[in-house]
XYZ file of C-alpha atoms in Angstrom:
223
model
C 23.289 8.348 -13.331
C 25.336 6.500 -10.736
C 23.697 8.527 -7.981
C 20.368 6.790 -8.632
C 20.603 3.657 -6.554
C 18.603 3.786 -3.332
C 15.361 1.923 -2.806
C 13.219 2.785 0.171
C 9.732 1.925 1.383
C 8.218 3.238 -1.808
C 5.803 1.062 -3.779
C 4.553 2.335 -7.129
C 1.729 1.212 -9.397
C 1.965 1.735 -13.143
C -0.040 1.032 -16.259
C -1.969 2.672 -19.062
C -5.253 4.408 -18.313
C -7.947 1.777 -17.858
C -5.642 -0.993 -16.622
C -7.295 -1.005 -13.180
C -4.285 -0.325 -10.966
C -5.982 2.252 -8.727
C -8.554 -0.332 -7.611
C -6.013 -2.233 -5.508
C -4.291 0.526 -3.539
C -6.715 0.347 -0.597
C -6.099 -3.395 -0.092
C -2.347 -2.859 -0.333
C -2.446 -0.117 2.285
C -4.512 -2.338 4.572
C -1.975 -5.163 4.269
C 0.909 -2.849 5.143
C -0.988 -1.516 8.151
C -1.763 -5.046 9.316
C 1.966 -5.731 9.241
C 2.506 -2.820 11.612
C 3.408 -0.169 9.070
C 2.213 3.392 8.708
C 1.218 4.179 5.130
C 0.999 7.274 2.955
C -1.177 6.743 -0.119
C -0.450 9.209 -2.896
C -0.652 9.737 -6.642
C 0.977 11.471 -9.575
C 0.575 13.972 -10.928
C -0.389 15.249 -7.494
C 0.324 14.259 -3.933
C 0.916 17.754 -2.535
C -1.120 20.954 -2.623
C 0.923 22.524 -5.410
C 1.244 19.272 -7.354
C -2.532 18.810 -7.284
C -2.988 22.249 -8.855
C -0.449 21.364 -11.520
C -2.347 18.109 -12.074
C -5.409 20.073 -13.143
C -3.348 21.961 -15.712
C -1.747 18.765 -16.991
C -5.035 16.930 -17.374
C -7.115 19.698 -18.884
C -5.063 22.524 -20.427
C -3.617 22.353 -23.956
C 0.196 22.404 -23.961
C 3.234 21.257 -25.864
C 5.104 18.063 -25.024
C 8.127 19.782 -23.480
C 5.921 22.008 -21.318
C 4.083 18.875 -20.217
C 7.338 17.155 -19.277
C 8.563 20.141 -17.253
C 5.245 20.526 -15.433
C 5.203 16.836 -14.552
C 8.644 17.059 -12.995
C 7.784 20.344 -11.263
C 4.807 18.584 -9.686
C 6.972 15.570 -8.856
C 9.648 17.704 -7.224
C 7.106 19.306 -4.900
C 5.498 15.932 -4.222
C 8.826 14.322 -3.330
C 9.975 17.230 -1.167
C 6.722 17.842 0.693
C 5.200 14.366 0.906
C 7.307 11.380 -0.132
C 10.686 12.211 1.363
C 9.268 13.268 4.777
C 7.132 10.110 4.909
C 10.114 7.877 4.141
C 12.184 9.720 6.740
C 9.494 8.884 9.320
C 9.742 5.210 8.372
C 6.399 5.144 6.589
C 5.531 3.121 3.542
C 4.513 5.167 0.511
C 2.071 3.752 -2.040
C 2.047 5.915 -5.140
C -0.310 5.638 -8.098
C 2.252 6.394 -10.840
C 5.792 7.726 -10.519
C 8.672 8.369 -12.908
C 8.205 5.152 -14.880
C 4.973 6.733 -16.109
C 6.990 9.647 -17.454
C 9.309 7.327 -19.342
C 6.268 5.548 -20.799
C 3.930 8.473 -21.492
C 6.272 11.358 -22.257
C 9.233 9.263 -23.424
C 7.647 6.524 -25.520
C 4.242 8.133 -25.997
C 5.300 11.689 -26.821
C 8.774 10.891 -28.125
C 10.579 13.148 -25.649
C 14.363 12.922 -25.442
C 15.580 10.225 -23.042
C 18.544 12.327 -21.904
C 16.208 15.118 -20.789
C 14.040 12.718 -18.798
C 17.088 11.070 -17.225
C 18.525 14.439 -16.183
C 15.243 15.554 -14.629
C 14.854 12.254 -12.794
C 18.371 12.461 -11.361
C 17.833 16.090 -10.343
C 14.482 15.549 -8.639
C 14.785 12.205 -6.851
C 18.170 10.554 -7.300
C 17.969 9.296 -3.708
C 14.391 8.008 -3.850
C 13.605 4.897 -5.904
C 10.855 2.269 -5.616
C 11.355 -0.996 -3.805
C 8.745 -2.510 -6.109
C 6.856 -1.280 -9.169
C 3.644 -3.140 -9.979
C 2.954 -2.825 -13.675
C -0.648 -3.530 -14.662
C -0.209 -4.645 -18.256
C -3.280 -4.571 -20.476
C -3.908 -4.514 -24.212
C -4.631 -0.881 -25.174
C -7.838 -1.842 -26.999
C -9.214 -3.548 -23.893
C -8.140 -0.587 -21.768
C -10.037 1.746 -24.110
C -13.193 -0.346 -23.694
C -12.857 -0.151 -19.920
C -12.362 3.611 -20.002
C -15.473 3.996 -22.137
C -17.526 2.042 -19.591
C -16.196 3.524 -16.374
C -15.338 7.164 -16.974
C -17.177 10.416 -17.526
C -15.544 13.039 -19.713
C -12.010 12.074 -20.730
C -8.959 14.146 -19.787
C -6.104 15.045 -22.161
C -4.331 11.727 -21.714
C -7.425 9.534 -21.824
C -8.409 11.259 -25.071
C -5.291 10.066 -26.886
C -5.704 7.564 -29.713
C -4.938 3.852 -29.685
C -1.521 4.291 -31.289
C -0.444 6.558 -28.447
C -1.342 3.947 -25.843
C 0.392 1.249 -27.862
C 3.579 3.339 -27.672
C 3.038 3.871 -23.948
C 2.666 0.138 -23.411
C 5.899 -0.417 -25.330
C 7.529 2.139 -23.050
C 6.458 0.174 -19.996
C 7.755 -3.029 -21.563
C 11.130 -1.368 -22.059
C 11.200 -0.122 -18.458
C 10.357 -3.594 -17.173
C 13.210 -5.070 -19.206
C 15.639 -2.486 -17.815
C 14.546 -2.994 -14.197
C 13.631 -6.678 -13.817
C 14.491 -6.768 -10.100
C 11.971 -4.017 -9.342
C 9.201 -4.444 -11.914
C 6.456 -6.969 -11.234
C 4.209 -7.490 -14.237
C 0.547 -8.168 -13.594
C -1.676 -9.448 -16.370
C -4.472 -6.933 -15.929
C -6.858 -8.946 -18.111
C -7.387 -11.335 -15.177
C -10.336 -10.917 -12.842
C -9.967 -8.685 -9.813
C -9.681 -11.504 -7.275
C -6.854 -13.147 -9.217
C -5.003 -9.854 -9.478
C -5.494 -9.108 -5.787
C -4.122 -12.492 -4.746
C -1.060 -12.153 -6.962
C -0.436 -8.577 -5.901
C -0.816 -9.063 -2.162
C 1.283 -12.231 -2.096
C 4.167 -10.419 -3.752
C 3.729 -7.401 -1.495
C 4.081 -9.663 1.544
C 7.404 -10.874 0.162
C 8.514 -7.270 -0.335
C 7.695 -6.451 3.273
C 9.731 -9.401 4.476
C 12.686 -8.502 2.236
C 13.182 -4.980 3.597
C 15.268 -4.609 6.781
C 13.264 -2.825 9.461
C 13.819 0.907 9.390
C 16.424 0.820 6.643
C 16.527 1.425 2.896
C 18.112 -1.025 0.524
C 21.365 0.404 -0.804
C 23.001 -0.390 -4.126
C 19.884 -1.231 -6.108
C 19.871 -1.669 -9.861
C 16.386 -0.209 -9.863
C 17.111 2.795 -12.050
C-alpha cells in the first residue's frame, strides 16, 4: 500500500444516505470558481457514461455483495480514467459526491467484505489519486432515515437497507476518519444548513490556500 500517497485537487463528500451532503456541492463549486479554479462536479457510482450505466445496476438490480464490490470498482476505474484523472491533469478541481471511503463504509463495514480485497482494488484502480480533503457528513442513522422518508420517492437498494446496516456504515466512516485524520473533516449533519455551509466553506477556503498552485501534495498519509 505504499504506492497510495498522492493528494491532488480532489475533494470528496461522504456520509450515509440522508445526511445532506449533496446539498452543498453547488456552493463549493462556486467558491472554487470564485478563487479562479475550473471545477468538475461528479459522483459515485457514476461520473462517466459507462459508470452511470453501472450505477443503475448497482442501485436497482439484485446482486451478491462481492458482485456489488466488483461493479463499484469497475465503475470507479472508468470514472477515474475517463473523468477524474484527465481533469486533475488539466489542473481542475474535482468535487466528487462519494469516493472510495464510501466503499470502505458501505461494502466493508456495511456488507462485511474483506478489507484486503478492498485495499487491493483501491491500490489497483487509483493508487495515484487521493483526496486532498474528505468532508464527512455525520448523522445519526435514525435521523437520516426520517430525512429519507420525507425527501425521497421510491428507495433504491441501498436506501432500503435497515437501520442496523446504516449503523454499521456509520461505524465504518468513524473508522476511516480515525485512520485519516489529516484528510477527514467531520461535519455534524444535524446542524441547520446555514451552519453547515459556513463550516464547510471556511474549511474549503483553507484547503485552497494550502495547495501549491498547479501541483499535487506528495507524501500524504491520506490512505
